Short mmCIF file of C-alpha atoms and ligand atoms in Angstrom, two decimals:
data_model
loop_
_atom_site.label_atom_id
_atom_site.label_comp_id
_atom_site.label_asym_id
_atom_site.label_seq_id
_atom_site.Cartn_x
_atom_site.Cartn_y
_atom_site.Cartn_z
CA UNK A 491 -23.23 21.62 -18.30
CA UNK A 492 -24.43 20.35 -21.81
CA UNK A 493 -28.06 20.84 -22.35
CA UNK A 494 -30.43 19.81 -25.41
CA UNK A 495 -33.53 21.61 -26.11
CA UNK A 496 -36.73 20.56 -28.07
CA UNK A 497 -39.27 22.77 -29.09
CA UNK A 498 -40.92 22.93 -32.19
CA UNK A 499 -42.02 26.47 -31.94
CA UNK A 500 -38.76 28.02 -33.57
CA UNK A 501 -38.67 31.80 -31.76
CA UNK A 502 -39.16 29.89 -28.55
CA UNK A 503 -36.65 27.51 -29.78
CA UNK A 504 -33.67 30.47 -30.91
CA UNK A 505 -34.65 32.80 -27.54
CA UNK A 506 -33.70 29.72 -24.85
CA UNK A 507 -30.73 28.54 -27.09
CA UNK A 508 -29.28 31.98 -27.12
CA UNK A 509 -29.80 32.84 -23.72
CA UNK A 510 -28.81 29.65 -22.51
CA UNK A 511 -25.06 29.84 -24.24
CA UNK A 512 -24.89 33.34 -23.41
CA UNK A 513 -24.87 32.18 -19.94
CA UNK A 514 -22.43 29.85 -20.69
CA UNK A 515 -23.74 26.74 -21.35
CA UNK A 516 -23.31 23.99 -24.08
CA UNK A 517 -26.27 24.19 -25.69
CA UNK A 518 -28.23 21.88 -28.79
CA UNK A 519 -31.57 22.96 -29.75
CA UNK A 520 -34.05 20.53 -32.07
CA UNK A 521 -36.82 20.65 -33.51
CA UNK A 522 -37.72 17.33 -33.79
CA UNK A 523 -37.49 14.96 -30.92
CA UNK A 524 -36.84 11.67 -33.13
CA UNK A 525 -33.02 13.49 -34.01
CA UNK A 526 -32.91 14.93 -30.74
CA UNK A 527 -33.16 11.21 -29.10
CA UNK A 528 -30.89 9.69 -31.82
CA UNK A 529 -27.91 13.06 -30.65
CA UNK A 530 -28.72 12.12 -27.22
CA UNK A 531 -28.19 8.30 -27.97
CA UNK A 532 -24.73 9.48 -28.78
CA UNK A 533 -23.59 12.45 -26.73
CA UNK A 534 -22.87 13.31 -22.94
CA UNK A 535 -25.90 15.43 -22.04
CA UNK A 536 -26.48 16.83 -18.57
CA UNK A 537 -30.13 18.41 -18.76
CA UNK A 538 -32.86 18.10 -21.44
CA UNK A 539 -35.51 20.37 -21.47
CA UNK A 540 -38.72 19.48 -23.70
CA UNK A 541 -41.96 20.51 -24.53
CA UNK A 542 -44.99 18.06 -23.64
CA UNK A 543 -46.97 18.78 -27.35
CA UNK A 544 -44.58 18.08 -29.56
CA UNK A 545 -45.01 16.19 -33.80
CA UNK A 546 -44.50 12.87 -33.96
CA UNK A 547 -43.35 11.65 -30.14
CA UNK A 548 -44.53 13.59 -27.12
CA UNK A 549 -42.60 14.82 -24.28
CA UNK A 550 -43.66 11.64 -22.14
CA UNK A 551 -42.04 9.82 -24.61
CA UNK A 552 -39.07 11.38 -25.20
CA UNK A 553 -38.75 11.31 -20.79
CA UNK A 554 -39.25 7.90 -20.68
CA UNK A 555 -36.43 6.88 -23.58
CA UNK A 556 -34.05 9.65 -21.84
CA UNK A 557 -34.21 7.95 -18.73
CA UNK A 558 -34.17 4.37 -19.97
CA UNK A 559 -30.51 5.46 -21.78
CA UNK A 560 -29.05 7.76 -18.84
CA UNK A 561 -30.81 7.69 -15.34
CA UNK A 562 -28.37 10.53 -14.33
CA UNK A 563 -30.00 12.76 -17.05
CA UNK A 564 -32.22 15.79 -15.45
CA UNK A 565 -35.46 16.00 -17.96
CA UNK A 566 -37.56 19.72 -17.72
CA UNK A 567 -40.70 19.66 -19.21
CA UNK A 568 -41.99 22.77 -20.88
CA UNK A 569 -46.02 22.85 -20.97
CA UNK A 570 -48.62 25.17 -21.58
CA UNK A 571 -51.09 26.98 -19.32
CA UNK A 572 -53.92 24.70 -18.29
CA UNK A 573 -51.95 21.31 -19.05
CA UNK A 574 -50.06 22.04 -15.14
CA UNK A 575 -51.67 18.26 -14.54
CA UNK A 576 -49.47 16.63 -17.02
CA UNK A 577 -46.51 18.74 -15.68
CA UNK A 578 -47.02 16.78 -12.31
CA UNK A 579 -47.31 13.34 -14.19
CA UNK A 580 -43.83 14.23 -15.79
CA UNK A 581 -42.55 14.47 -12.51
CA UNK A 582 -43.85 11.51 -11.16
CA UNK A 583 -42.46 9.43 -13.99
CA UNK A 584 -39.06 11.06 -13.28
CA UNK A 585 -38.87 14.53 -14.40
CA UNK A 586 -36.79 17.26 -12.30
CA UNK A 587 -38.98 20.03 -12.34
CA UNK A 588 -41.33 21.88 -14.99
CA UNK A 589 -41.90 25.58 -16.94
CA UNK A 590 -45.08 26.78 -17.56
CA UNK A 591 -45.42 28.95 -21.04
CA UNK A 592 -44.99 31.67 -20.94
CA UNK A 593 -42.19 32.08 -18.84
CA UNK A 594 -39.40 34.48 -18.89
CA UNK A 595 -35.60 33.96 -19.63
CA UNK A 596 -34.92 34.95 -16.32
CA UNK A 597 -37.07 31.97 -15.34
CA UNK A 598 -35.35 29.63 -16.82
CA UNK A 599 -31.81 30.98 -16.52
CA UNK A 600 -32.94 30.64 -12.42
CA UNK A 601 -34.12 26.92 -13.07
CA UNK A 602 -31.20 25.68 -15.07
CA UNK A 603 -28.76 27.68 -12.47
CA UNK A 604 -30.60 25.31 -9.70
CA UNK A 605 -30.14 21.96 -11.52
CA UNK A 606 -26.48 23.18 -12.52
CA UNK A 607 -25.76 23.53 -8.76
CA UNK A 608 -28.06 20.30 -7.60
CA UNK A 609 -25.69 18.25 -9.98
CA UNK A 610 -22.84 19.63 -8.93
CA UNK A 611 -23.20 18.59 -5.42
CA UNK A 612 -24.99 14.95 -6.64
CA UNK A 613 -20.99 14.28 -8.46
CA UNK A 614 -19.29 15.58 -5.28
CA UNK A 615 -21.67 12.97 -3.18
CA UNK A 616 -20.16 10.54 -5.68
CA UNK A 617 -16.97 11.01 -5.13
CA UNK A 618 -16.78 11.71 -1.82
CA UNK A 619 -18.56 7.56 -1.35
CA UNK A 620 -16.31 6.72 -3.23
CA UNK A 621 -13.31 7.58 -1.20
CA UNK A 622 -14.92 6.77 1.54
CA UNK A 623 -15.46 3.17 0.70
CA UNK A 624 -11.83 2.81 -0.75
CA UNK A 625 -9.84 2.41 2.66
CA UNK A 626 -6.13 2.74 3.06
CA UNK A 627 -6.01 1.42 6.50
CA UNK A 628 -8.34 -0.65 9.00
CA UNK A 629 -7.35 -0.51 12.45
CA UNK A 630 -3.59 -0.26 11.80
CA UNK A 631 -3.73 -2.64 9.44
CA UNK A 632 -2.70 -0.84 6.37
CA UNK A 633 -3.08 -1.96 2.53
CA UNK A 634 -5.58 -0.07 -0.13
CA UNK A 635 -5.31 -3.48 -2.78
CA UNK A 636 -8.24 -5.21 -3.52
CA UNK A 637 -7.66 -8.18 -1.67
CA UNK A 638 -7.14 -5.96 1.72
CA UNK A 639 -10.11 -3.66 0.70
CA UNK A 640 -11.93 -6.83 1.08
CA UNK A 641 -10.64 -7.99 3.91
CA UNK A 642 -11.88 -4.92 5.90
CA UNK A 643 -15.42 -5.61 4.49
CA UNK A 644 -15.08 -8.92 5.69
CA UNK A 645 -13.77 -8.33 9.20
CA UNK A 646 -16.58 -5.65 9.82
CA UNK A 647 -19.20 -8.23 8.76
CA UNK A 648 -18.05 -11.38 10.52
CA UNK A 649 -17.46 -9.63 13.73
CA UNK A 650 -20.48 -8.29 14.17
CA UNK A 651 -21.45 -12.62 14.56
CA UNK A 652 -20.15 -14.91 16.96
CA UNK A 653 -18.76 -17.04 14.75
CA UNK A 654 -15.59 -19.74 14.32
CA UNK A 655 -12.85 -17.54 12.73
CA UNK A 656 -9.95 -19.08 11.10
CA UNK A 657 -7.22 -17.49 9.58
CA UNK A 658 -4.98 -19.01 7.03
CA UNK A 659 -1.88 -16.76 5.85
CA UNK A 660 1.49 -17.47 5.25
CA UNK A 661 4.63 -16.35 7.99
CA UNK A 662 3.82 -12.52 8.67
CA UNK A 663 1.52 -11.79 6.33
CA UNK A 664 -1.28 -10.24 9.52
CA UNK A 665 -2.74 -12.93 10.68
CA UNK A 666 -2.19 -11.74 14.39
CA UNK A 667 -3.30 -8.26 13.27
CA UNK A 668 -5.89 -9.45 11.75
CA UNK A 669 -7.50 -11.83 14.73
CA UNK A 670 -6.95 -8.27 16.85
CA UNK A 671 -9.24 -5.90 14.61
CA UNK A 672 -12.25 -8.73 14.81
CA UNK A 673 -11.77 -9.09 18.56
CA UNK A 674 -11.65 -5.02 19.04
CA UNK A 675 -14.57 -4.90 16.36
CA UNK A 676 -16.52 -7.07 17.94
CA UNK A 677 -19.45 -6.96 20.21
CA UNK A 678 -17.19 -8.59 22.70
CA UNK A 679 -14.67 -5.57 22.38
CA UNK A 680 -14.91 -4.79 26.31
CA UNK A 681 -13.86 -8.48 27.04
CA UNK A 682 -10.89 -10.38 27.83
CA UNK A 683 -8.67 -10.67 24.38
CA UNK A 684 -6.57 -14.50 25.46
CA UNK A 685 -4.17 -15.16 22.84
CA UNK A 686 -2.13 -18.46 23.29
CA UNK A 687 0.15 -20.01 20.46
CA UNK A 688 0.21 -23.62 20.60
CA UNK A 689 3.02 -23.96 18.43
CA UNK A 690 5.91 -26.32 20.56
CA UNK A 691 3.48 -27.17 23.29
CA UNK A 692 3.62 -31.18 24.17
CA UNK A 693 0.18 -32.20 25.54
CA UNK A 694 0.52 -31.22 28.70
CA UNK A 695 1.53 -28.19 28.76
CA UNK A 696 -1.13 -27.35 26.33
CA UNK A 697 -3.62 -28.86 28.47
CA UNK A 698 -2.78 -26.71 31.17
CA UNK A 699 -2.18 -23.63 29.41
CA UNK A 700 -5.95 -23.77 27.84
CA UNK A 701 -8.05 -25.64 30.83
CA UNK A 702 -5.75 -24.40 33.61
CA UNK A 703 -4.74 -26.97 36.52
CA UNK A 704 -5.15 -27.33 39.84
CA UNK A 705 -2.87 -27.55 42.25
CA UNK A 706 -1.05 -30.96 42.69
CA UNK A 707 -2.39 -32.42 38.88
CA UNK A 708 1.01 -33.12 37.96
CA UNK A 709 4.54 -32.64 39.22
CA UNK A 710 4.99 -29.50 39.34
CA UNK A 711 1.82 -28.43 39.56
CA UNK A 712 2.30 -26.64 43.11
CA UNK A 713 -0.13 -24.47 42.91
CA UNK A 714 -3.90 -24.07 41.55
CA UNK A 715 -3.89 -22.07 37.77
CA UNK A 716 -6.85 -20.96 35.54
CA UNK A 717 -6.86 -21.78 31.85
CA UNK A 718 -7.14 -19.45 28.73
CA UNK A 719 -10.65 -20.77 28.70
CA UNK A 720 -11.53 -19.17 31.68
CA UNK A 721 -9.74 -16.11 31.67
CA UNK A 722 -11.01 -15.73 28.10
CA UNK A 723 -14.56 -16.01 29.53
CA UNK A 724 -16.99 -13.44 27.53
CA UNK A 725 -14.02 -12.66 25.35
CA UNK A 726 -12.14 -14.03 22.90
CA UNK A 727 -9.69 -16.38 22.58
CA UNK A 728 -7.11 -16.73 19.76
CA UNK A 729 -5.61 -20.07 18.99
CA UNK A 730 -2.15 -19.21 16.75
CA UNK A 731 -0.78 -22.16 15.07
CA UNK A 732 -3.85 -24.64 15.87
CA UNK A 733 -2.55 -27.40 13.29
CA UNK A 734 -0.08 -28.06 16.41
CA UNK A 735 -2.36 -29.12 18.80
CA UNK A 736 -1.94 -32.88 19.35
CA UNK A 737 -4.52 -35.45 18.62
CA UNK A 738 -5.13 -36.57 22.06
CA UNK A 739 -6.13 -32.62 23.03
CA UNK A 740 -8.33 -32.07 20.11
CA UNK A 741 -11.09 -33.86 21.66
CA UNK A 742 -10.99 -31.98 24.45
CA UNK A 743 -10.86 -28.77 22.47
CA UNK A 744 -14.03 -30.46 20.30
CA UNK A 745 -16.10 -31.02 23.28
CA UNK A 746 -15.43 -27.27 24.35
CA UNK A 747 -16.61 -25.80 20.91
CA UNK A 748 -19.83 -28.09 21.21
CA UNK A 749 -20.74 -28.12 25.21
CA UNK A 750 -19.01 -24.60 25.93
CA UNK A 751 -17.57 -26.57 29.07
CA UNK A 752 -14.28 -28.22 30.23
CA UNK A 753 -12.48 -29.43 33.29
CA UNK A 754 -8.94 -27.96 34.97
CA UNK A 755 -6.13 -30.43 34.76
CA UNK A 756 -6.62 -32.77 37.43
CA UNK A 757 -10.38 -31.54 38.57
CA UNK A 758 -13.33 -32.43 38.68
CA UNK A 759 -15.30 -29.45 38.49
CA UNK A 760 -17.10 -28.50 34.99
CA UNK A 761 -16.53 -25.24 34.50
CA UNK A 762 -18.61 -23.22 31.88
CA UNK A 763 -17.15 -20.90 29.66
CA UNK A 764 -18.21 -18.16 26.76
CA UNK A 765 -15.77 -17.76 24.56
CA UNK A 766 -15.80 -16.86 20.47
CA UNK A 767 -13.08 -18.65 18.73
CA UNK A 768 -10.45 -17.56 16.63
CA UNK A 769 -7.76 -19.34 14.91
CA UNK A 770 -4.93 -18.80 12.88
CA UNK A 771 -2.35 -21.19 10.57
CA UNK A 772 0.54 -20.85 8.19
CA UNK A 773 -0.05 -24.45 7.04
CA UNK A 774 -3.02 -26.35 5.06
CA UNK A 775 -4.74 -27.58 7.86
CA UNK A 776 -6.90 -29.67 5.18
CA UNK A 777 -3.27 -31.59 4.34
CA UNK A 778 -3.23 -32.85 8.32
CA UNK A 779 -7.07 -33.96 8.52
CA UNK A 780 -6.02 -36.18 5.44
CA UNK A 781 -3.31 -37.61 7.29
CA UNK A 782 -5.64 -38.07 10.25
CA UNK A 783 -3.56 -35.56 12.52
CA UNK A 784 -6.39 -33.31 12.88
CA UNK A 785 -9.74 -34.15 13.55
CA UNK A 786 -12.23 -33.45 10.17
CA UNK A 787 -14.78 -32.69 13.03
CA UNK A 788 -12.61 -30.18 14.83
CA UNK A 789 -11.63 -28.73 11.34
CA UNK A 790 -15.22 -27.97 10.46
CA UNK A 791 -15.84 -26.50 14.11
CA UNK A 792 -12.90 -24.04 14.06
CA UNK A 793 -13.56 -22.80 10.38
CA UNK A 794 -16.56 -21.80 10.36
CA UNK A 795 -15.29 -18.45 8.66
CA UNK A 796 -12.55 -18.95 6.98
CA UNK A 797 -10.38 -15.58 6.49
CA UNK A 798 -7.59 -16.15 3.72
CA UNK A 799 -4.56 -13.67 3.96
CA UNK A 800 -2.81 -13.38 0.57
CA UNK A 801 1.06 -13.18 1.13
CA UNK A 802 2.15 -9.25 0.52
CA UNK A 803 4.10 -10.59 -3.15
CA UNK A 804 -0.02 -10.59 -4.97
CA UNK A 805 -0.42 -7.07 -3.28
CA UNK A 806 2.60 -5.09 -4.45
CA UNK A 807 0.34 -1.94 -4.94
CA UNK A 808 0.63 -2.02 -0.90
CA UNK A 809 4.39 -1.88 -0.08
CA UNK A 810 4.81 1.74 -1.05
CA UNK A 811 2.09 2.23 2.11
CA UNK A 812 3.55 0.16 4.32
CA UNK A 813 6.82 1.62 3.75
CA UNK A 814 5.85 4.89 4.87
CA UNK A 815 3.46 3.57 7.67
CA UNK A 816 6.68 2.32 9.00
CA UNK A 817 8.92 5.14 8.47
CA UNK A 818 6.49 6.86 10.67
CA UNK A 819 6.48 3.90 13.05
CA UNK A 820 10.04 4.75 13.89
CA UNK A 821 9.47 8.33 13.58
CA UNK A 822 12.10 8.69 10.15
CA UNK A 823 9.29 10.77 8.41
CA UNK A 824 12.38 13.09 7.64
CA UNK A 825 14.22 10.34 5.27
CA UNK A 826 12.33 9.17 2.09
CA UNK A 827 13.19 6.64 -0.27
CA UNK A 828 13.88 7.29 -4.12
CA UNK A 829 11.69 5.92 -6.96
CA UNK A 830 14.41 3.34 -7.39
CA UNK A 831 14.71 2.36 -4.38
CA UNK A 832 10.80 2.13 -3.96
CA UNK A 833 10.66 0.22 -7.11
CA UNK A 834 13.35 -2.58 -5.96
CA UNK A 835 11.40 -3.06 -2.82
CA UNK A 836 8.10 -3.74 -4.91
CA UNK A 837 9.56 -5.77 -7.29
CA UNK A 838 10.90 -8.32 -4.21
CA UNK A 839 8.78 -11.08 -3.66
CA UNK A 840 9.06 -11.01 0.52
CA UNK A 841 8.91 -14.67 1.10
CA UNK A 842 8.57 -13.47 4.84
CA UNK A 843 5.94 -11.16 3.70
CA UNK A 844 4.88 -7.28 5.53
CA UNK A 845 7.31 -9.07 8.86
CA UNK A 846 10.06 -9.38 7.11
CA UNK A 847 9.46 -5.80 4.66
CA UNK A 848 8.96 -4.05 8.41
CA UNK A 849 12.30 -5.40 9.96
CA UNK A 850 14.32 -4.86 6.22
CA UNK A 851 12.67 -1.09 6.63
CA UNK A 852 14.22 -0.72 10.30
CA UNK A 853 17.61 -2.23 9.57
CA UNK A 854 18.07 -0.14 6.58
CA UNK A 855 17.13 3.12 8.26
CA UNK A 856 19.25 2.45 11.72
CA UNK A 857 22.35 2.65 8.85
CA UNK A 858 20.78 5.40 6.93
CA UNK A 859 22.83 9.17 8.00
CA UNK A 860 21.65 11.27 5.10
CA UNK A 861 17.81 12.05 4.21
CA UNK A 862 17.64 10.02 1.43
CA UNK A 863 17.85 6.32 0.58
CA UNK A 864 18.47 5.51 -2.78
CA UNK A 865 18.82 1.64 -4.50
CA UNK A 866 22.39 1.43 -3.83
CA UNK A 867 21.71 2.09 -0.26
CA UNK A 868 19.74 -1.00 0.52
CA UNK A 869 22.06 -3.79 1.53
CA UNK A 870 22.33 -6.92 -1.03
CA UNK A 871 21.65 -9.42 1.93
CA UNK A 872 18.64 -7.71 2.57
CA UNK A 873 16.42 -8.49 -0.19
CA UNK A 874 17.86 -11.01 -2.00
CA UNK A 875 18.83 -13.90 0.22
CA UNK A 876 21.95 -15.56 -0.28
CA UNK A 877 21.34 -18.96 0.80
CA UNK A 878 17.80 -19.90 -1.14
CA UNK A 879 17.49 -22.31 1.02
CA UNK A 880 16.51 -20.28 4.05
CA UNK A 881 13.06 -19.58 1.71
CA UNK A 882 12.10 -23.02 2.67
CA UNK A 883 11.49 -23.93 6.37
CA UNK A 884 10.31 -27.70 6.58
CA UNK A 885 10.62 -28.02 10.26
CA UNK A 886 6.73 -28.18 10.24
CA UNK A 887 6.09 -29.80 7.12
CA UNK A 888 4.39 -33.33 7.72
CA UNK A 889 4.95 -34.63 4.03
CA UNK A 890 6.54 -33.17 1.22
CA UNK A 891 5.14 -33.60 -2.41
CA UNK A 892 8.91 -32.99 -3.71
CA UNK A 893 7.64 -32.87 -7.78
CA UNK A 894 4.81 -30.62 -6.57
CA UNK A 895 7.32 -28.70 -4.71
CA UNK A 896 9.74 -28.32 -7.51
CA UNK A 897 7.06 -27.37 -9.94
CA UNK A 898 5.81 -24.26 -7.85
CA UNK A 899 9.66 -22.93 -7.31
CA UNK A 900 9.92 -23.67 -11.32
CA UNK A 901 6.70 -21.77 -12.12
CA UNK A 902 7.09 -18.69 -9.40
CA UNK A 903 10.17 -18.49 -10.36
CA UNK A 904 9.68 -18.09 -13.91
CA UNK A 905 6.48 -15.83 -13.34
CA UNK A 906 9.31 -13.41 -11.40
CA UNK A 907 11.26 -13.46 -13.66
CA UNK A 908 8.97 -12.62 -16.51
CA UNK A 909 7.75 -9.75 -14.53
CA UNK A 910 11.22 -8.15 -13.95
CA UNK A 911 11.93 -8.65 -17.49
CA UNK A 912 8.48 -6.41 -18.99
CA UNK A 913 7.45 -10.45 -20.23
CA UNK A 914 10.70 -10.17 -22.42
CA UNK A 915 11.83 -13.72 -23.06
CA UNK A 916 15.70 -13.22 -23.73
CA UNK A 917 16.32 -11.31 -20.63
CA UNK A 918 13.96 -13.57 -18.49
CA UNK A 919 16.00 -16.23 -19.26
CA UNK A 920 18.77 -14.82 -18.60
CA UNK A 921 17.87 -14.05 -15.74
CA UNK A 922 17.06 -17.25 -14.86
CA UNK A 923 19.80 -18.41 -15.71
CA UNK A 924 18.46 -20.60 -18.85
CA UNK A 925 18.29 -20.55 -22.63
CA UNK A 926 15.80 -19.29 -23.66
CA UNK A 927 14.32 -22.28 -25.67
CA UNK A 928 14.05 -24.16 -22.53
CA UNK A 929 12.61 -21.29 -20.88
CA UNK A 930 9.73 -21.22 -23.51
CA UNK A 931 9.59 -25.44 -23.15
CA UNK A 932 8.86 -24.66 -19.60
CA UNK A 933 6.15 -21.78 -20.05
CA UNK A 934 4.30 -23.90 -22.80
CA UNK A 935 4.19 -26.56 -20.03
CA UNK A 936 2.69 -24.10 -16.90
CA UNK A 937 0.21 -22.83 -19.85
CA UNK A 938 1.91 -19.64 -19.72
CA UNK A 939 2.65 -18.64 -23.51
N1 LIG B 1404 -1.24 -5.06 6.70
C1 LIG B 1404 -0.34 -4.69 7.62
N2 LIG B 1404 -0.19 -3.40 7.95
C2 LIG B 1404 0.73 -3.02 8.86
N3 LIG B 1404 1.55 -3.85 9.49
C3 LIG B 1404 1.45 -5.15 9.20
C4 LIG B 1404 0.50 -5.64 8.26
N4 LIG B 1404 0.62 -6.97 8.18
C5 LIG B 1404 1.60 -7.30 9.05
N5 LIG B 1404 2.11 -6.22 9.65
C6 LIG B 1404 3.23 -6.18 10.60
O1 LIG B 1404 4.00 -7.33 10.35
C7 LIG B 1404 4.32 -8.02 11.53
C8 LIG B 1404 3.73 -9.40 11.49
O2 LIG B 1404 2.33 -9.34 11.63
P1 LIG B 1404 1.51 -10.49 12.37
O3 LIG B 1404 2.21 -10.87 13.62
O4 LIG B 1404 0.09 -10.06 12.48
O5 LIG B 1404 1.67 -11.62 11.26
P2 LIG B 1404 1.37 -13.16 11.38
O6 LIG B 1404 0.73 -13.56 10.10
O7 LIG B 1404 0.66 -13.45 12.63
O8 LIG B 1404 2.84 -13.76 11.41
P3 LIG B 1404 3.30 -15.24 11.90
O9 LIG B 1404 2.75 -16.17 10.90
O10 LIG B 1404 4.78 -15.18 11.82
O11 LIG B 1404 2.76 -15.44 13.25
C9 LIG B 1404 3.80 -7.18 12.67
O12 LIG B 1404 4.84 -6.44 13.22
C10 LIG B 1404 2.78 -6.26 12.06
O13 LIG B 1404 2.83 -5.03 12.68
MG1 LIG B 1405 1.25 -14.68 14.22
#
């Protein structure tokens, strides 16, 4: 503990700096407190301990700039017998504790001891909130980067409401996982969890699977069947791939959200229904309302609270984790990967994000007979794809914006490869496959040099 002591009356001054170091401390004594503030302006102190009467500045005054540069700063005033009121001012204004002349070393060996132990426990306190509030995991989902850190402060605030949820992510980046930690965080927790994905569904179908039918509504139709709606009732239900629903069922779906009723299939019976919301998409929804293939009314209803899920490539600091959360998934705590290995896998950029980095972990251990896996180990086909091709998947695209398209693969594509390379120009066009002129025409163009 550094401490800094003024006091004008030099004996006074010598006896507490001597005793002070002799018990180990850092100690600075002063007789002035104008120098004493200007060394504390530019040192680490712990504990100052001052006299109230002092030339030129009084011990008020040298409290109040102490705490005005360094909150943390523990300030002991020293005063004499009969001044005990301005002691208890000090303290009011911020002052630990105070000494009343005369007192003995022993006195304020004791006091100092205290405040050397009280501080002590005040940086443990910090630390300890500290790691508390940096979280590796959040019901099973696991991730400690800032963008998942954040995520868990969002899902404990929003499902504590009752609000729309929406979740945008790309193809296995959580989204399911995700919609399950609001539902089970939730005030609804004890309720019916109704998941339906309405990916594929024609109209019909889709109809029936969310407002149930009864029996005899269609061909087929032999016997009476609730709806997610209804089964979801006091729950929540969870909507995967809601840019699929057709046109003709989003109405339905809008009158839901705003009346909280519906009909079966084929009935006439309103039934009334309690249900929170919560939707999930790998596509811009925004992209279909402008093509009028979702409803701009529906849109606003279901995202309420939107919940973006960044795809695993802008978390790397996360894969190392999720590696081992895996490992001990499939209970291969026994085998661990080598710092080469581990560095390959973070330097990937997972277009099929923490699914695809779960299944690559399986295959590769299933082969794996030693305890160790090491760079070599990890099977070409793996991680880099052969066919790029299979990066893209336009069966759901509506409209492609090829130049748009063309200049994102250009740009990612150079950004990987500048990040492999340590930002080395030579080798990231090589890489790339490209001189390295036209590799610098290209970054001058994305505003990258
Ligand atoms: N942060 C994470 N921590 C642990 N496991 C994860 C995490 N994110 C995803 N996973 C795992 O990855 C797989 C895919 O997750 P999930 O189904 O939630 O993704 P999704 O975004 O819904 O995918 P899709 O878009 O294909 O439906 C699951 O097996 C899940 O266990
Ligand atoms: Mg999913």
């Amino acid at each position: 503990m550094k401490i800094v002591i003024i006091e004008d009356e030099k004996t006074k001054r010598i006896t507490m700096n001597d005793a002070l170091i002799k018990d180990g401390y850092n100690v600075e004594s002063f007789e002035e407190p104008v120098v004493a503030i200007s060394y504390l302006k530019e040192s680490e102190v712990d504990l100052v301990i001052t006299d109230i009467r002092l030339p030129q500045m009084d011990g008020f005054e040298v409290l109040q700039k102490v705490k005005e540069m360094n909150q943390n700063i523990a300030v002991v005033m020293m005063t004499a017998f009969g001044t005990i009121e301005s002691a208890v001012e000090a303290m009011k204004l911020g002052a630990y504790d105070y000494l009343t002349k005369p007192f003995s070393t022993d006195q304020l060996l004791l006091l100092v001891k205290k405040i050397s132990r009280f501080k002590k426990l005040e940086e443990e306190n910090v630390s300890l909130k500290e790691k508390l509030k940096e979280r590796y995991s959040f019901h099973n989902i696991i991730g400690k980067s800032k963008p998942m850190q954040d995520l868990y402060d969002l899902i404990e605030t929003i499902s504590s409401s009752d609000v729309a949820v929406f979740i945008e992510g790309n193809s296995g980046t959580g989204k399911e996982m995700v919609a399950n930690a609001i539902h089970y965080n939730s005030t609804r927790k004890d309720g019916p969890f109704i998941k339906l994905s309405c990916a594929l569904l024609n109209e019909s179908l889709l109809e029936s699977e969310l407002f149930g039918h009864e029996k005899g509504a269609f061909t087929g139709a032999i016997k009476f069947k609730k709806g997610r709606f209804e089964l979801a009732h006091s729950g929540t239900i969870f909507l995967d791939d809601v840019d699929d629903i057709p046109v003709s069922s989003q109405v339905k779906l809008l009158r839901l959200l705003q009346e909280k009723e519906f009909e079966r299939v084929g009935g006439n019976t309103t039934i009334k229904t309690d249900v929170r919301f919560i939707c999930a998409t790998k596509v811009d929804l925004w992209e279909k309302v402008k093509l009028n293939q979702f409803r701009e009314d529906l849109y606003y209803r279901l995202r309420v609270m939107p919940v973006k899920l960044p795809p695993l490539c802008e978390r790397r600091e996360d894969i190392p984790l999720l590696i081992n959360h895996f490992l001990k998934k499939v209970n291969k705590t026994n085998l661990h990967f080598t710092p080469d290995a581990i560095e390959l896998l973070t330097t990937y950029h997972w277009p099929g994000n923490v699914r695809q980095l779960e299944n690559s972990i399986y295959r590769i251990t299933a082969l794996i007979k030693g305890k160790e896996i090491t760079k070599e180990m990890i099977p070409n086909d793996l991680i880099l794809p052969k066919d790029e091709k299979t990066v893209f998947d336009f069966s759901k695209s509506n409209q492609i914006n090829l130049d748009k398209m063309i200049q994102e693969i250009e740009l990612s594509a150079i950004n990987w490869a500048c990040e492999k390379s340590n930002k080395n120009q030579s080798k990231a066009a090589e890489l790339l496959g490209i001189k390295r002129t036209t590799l610098r025409d290209k970054m001058k163009k994305y505003n990258l040099l």
